[in-house]
Tab-separated table of C-alpha atoms in Angstrom:
chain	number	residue	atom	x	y	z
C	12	UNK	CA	113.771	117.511	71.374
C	13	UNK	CA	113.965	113.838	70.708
C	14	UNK	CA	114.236	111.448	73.570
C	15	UNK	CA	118.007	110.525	72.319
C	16	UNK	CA	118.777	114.313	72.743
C	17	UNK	CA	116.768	114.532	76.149
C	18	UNK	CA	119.047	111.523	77.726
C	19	UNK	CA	122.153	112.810	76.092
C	20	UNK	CA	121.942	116.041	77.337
C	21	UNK	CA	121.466	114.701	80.603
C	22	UNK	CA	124.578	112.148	80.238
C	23	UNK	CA	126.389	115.020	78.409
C	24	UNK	CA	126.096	118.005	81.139
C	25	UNK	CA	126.942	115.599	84.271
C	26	UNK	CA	129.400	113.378	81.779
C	27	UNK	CA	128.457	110.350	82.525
C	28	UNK	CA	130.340	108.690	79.902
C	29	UNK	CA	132.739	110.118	77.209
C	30	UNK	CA	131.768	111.358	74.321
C	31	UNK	CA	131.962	108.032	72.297
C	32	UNK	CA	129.461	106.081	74.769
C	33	UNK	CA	126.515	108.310	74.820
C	34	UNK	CA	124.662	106.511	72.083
C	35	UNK	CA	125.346	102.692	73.724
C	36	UNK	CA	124.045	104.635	77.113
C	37	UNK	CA	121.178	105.707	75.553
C	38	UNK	CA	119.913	102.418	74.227
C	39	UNK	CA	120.918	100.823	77.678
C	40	UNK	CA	119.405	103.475	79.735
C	41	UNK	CA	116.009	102.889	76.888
C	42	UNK	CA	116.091	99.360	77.484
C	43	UNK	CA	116.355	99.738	81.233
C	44	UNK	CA	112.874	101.095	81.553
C	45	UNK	CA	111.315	99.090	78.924
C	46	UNK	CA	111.753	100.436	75.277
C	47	UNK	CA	113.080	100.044	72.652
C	48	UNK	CA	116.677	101.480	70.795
C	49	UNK	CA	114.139	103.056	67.818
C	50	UNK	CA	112.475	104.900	70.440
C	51	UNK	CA	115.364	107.157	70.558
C	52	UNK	CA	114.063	108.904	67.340
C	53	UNK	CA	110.906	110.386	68.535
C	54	UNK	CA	109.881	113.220	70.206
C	55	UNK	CA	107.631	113.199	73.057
C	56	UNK	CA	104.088	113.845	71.734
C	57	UNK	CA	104.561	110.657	69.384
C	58	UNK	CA	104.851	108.692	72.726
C	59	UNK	CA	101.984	107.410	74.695
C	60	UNK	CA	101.831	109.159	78.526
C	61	UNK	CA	103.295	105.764	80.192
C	62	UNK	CA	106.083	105.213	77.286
C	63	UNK	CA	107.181	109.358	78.388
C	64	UNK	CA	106.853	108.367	81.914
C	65	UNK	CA	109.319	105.671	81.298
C	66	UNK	CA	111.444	108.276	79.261
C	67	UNK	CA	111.130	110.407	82.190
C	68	UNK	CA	112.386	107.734	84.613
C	69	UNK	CA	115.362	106.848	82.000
C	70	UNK	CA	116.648	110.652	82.318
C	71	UNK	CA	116.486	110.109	86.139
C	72	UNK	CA	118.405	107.221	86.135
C	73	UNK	CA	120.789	108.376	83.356
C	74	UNK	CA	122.792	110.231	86.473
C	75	UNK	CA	123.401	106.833	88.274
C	76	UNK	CA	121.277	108.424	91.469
C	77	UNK	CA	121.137	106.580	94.928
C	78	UNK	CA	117.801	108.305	95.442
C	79	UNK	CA	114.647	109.530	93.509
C	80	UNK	CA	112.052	111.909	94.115
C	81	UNK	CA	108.881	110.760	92.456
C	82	UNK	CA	106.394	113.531	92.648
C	83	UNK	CA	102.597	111.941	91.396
C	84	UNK	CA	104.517	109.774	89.025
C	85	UNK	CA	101.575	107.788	88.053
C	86	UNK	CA	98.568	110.298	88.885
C	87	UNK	CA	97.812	111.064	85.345
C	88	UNK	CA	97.985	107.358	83.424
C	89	UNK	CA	95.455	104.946	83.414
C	90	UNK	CA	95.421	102.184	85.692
C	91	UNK	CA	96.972	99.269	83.448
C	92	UNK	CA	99.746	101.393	82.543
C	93	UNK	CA	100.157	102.873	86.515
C	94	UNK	CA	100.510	98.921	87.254
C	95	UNK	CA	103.671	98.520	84.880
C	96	UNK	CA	105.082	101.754	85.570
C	97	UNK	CA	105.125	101.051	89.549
C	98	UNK	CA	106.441	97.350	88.561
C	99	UNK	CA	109.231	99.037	86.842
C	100	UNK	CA	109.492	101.375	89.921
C	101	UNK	CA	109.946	98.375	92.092
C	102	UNK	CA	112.117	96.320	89.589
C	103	UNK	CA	114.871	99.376	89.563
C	104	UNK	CA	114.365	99.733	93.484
C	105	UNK	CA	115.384	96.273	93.542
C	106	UNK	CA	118.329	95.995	91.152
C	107	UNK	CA	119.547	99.612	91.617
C	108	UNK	CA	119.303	99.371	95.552
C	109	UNK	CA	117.373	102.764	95.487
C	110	UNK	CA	115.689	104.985	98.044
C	111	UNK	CA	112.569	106.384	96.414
C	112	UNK	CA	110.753	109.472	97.713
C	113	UNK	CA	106.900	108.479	96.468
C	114	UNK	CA	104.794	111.401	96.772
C	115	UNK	CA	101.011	110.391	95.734
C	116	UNK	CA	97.111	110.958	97.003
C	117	UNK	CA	95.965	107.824	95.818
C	118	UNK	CA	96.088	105.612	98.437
C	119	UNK	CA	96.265	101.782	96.896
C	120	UNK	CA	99.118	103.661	94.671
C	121	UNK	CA	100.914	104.056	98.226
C	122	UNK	CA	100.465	101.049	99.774
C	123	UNK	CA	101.673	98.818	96.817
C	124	UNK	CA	104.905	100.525	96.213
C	125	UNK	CA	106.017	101.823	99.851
C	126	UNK	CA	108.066	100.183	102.748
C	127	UNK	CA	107.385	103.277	105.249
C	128	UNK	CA	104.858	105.671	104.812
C	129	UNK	CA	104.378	109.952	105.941
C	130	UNK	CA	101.258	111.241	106.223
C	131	UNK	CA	101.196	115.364	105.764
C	132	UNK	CA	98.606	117.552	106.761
C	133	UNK	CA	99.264	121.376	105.936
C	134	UNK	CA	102.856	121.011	105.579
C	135	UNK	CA	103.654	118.597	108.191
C	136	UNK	CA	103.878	115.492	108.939
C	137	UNK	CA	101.457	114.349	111.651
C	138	UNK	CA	102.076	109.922	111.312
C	139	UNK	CA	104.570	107.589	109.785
C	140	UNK	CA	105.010	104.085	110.186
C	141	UNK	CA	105.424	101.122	108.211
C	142	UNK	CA	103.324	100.533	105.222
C	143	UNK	CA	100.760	97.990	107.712
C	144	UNK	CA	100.950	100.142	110.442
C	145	UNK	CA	99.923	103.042	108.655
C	146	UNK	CA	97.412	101.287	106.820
C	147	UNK	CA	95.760	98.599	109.079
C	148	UNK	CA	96.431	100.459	112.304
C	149	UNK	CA	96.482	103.854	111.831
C	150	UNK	CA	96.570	106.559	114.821
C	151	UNK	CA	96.088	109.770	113.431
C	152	UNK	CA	92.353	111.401	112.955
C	153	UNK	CA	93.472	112.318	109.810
C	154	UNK	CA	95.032	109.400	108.301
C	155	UNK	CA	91.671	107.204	109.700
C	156	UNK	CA	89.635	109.754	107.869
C	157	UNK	CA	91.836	109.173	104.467
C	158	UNK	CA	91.875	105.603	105.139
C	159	UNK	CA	88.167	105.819	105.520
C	160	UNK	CA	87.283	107.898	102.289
C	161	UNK	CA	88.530	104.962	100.578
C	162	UNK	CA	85.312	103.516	98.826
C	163	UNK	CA	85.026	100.102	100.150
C	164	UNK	CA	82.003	97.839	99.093
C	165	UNK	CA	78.684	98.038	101.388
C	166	UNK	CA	80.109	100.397	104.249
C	167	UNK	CA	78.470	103.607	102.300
C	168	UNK	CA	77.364	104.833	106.013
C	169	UNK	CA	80.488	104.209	107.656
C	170	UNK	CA	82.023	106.336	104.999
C	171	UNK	CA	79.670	109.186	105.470
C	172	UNK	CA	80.079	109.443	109.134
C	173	UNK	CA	83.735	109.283	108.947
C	174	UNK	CA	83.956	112.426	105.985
C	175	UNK	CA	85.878	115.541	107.357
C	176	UNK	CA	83.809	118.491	107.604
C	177	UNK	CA	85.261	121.778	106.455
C	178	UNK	CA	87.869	122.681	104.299
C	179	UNK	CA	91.318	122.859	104.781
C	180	UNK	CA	92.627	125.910	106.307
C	181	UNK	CA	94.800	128.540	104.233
C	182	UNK	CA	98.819	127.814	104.637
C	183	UNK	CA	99.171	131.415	104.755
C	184	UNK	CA	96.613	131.351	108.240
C	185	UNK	CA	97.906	127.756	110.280
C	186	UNK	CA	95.352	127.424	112.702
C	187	UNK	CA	97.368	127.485	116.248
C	188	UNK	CA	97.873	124.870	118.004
C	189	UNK	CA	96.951	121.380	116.078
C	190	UNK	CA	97.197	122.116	112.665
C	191	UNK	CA	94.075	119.313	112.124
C	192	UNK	CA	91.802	120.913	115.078
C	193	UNK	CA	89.367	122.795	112.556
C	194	UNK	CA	88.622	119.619	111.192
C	195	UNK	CA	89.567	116.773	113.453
C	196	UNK	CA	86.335	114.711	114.844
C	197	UNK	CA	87.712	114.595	118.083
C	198	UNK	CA	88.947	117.689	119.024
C	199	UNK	CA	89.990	118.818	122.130
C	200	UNK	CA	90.812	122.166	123.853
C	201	UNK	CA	94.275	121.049	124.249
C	202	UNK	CA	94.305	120.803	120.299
C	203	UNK	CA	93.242	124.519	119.793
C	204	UNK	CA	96.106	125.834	122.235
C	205	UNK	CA	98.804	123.647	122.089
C	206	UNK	CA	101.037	121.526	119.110
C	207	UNK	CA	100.891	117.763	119.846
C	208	UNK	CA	104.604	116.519	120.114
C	209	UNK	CA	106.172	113.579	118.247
C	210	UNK	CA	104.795	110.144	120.292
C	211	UNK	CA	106.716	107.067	119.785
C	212	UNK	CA	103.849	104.448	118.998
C	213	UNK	CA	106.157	101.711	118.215
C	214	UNK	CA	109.647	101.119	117.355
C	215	UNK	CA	108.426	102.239	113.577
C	216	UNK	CA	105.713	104.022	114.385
C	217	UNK	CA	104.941	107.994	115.673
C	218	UNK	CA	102.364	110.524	115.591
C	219	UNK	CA	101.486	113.936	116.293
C	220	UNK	CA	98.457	114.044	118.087
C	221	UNK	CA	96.921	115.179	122.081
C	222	UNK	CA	94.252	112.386	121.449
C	223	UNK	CA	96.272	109.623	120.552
C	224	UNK	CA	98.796	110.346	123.247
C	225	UNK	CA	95.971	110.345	125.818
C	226	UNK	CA	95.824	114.170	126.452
């Protein structure tokens, strides 16, 4: 398929527009994300992996959508090209008023594009906050040992001490109690018995956790 018939059979299934617009959508909906009307014409593996990203994100938006669901969106392009791709991101955020659902592992990914951030361990979500609290002040054992994985100039020891040991348990075999507590650093037997409850941190701010709500 070409990108034109990608986008129009998007436009065309949900009808959009009549019959008579879809071509002026397509270039609109092209332009909206950065390319250009002859770009229509090609099929996908002419295209570079950010210019079908930003074909991708032009069939999103083709259905007029209040919110989007952007599942490692930029995991696979190189860094330049991640950088324009979450500028667009933010650009259509902006004009569009859109919610965006950002799921990603890379961490400087996350906190450049996100107002509010979930961590998820196993399938559930164990801290959220704002985008500073989750990053400068984070509560969580597990979100301080992402946060410390990050490779950060001259604090090679630091880093080493604060790697989680083990590996993650199977989804099919949740550990009782704390889904974390096979891994967590600090570990208590409240952790292997019981599930933390949902502690209000801040206004903006909760977590799931015995130690952090001074069990």
């Amino acid at each position: 398929m070409t990108v034109a018939q990608t986008l129009g059979e998007a436009l065309r299934f949900h009808r959009i527009v009549p019959e008579a617009e879809v071509e002026s959508e397509i270039r609109r909906l092209l332009s909206l994300v950065g390319l250009r009307p002859e770009m229509a014409h090609r099929a996908p593996k002419a295209m570079s992996g950010g210019q079908n990203q930003r074909v991708g994100l032009a069939r999103a938006m083709s259905v007029r959508p209040e919110m989007l669901v952007l599942d490692e969106s930029v995991s696979a392009l190189d860094v330049s090209i991640q950088a324009q791709v979450l500028n667009l991101l933010a650009e259509l955020r902006a004009s569009h008023g859109l919610t965006m659902i950002f799921i990603a592992h890379e961490l400087s990914v996350v906190r450049h594009i996100s107002h509010r951030v979930a961590v998820m361990y196993l399938g559930r979500i164990v801290e959220t906050g704002t985008t500073d609290e989750i990053f400068d002040h984070p509560r969580h054992p597990y979100t301080q040992s992402l946060l410390a994985a990050v490779p950060r100039f001259g604090t090679a020891k630091r880093q080493r001490k604060a790697a989680l040991q083990g590996d993650v348990p199977s989804p099919y075999a949740i550990p009782k109690g704390c889904r974390f507590q096979t891994r967590c650093p600090v570990v208590k037997d409240i952790c292997r018995s019981t599930v933390p409850p949902s502690i209000s941190l801040s206004p903006t701010q909760r977590v799931e956790c015995h130690v952090a709500a001074g069990s």
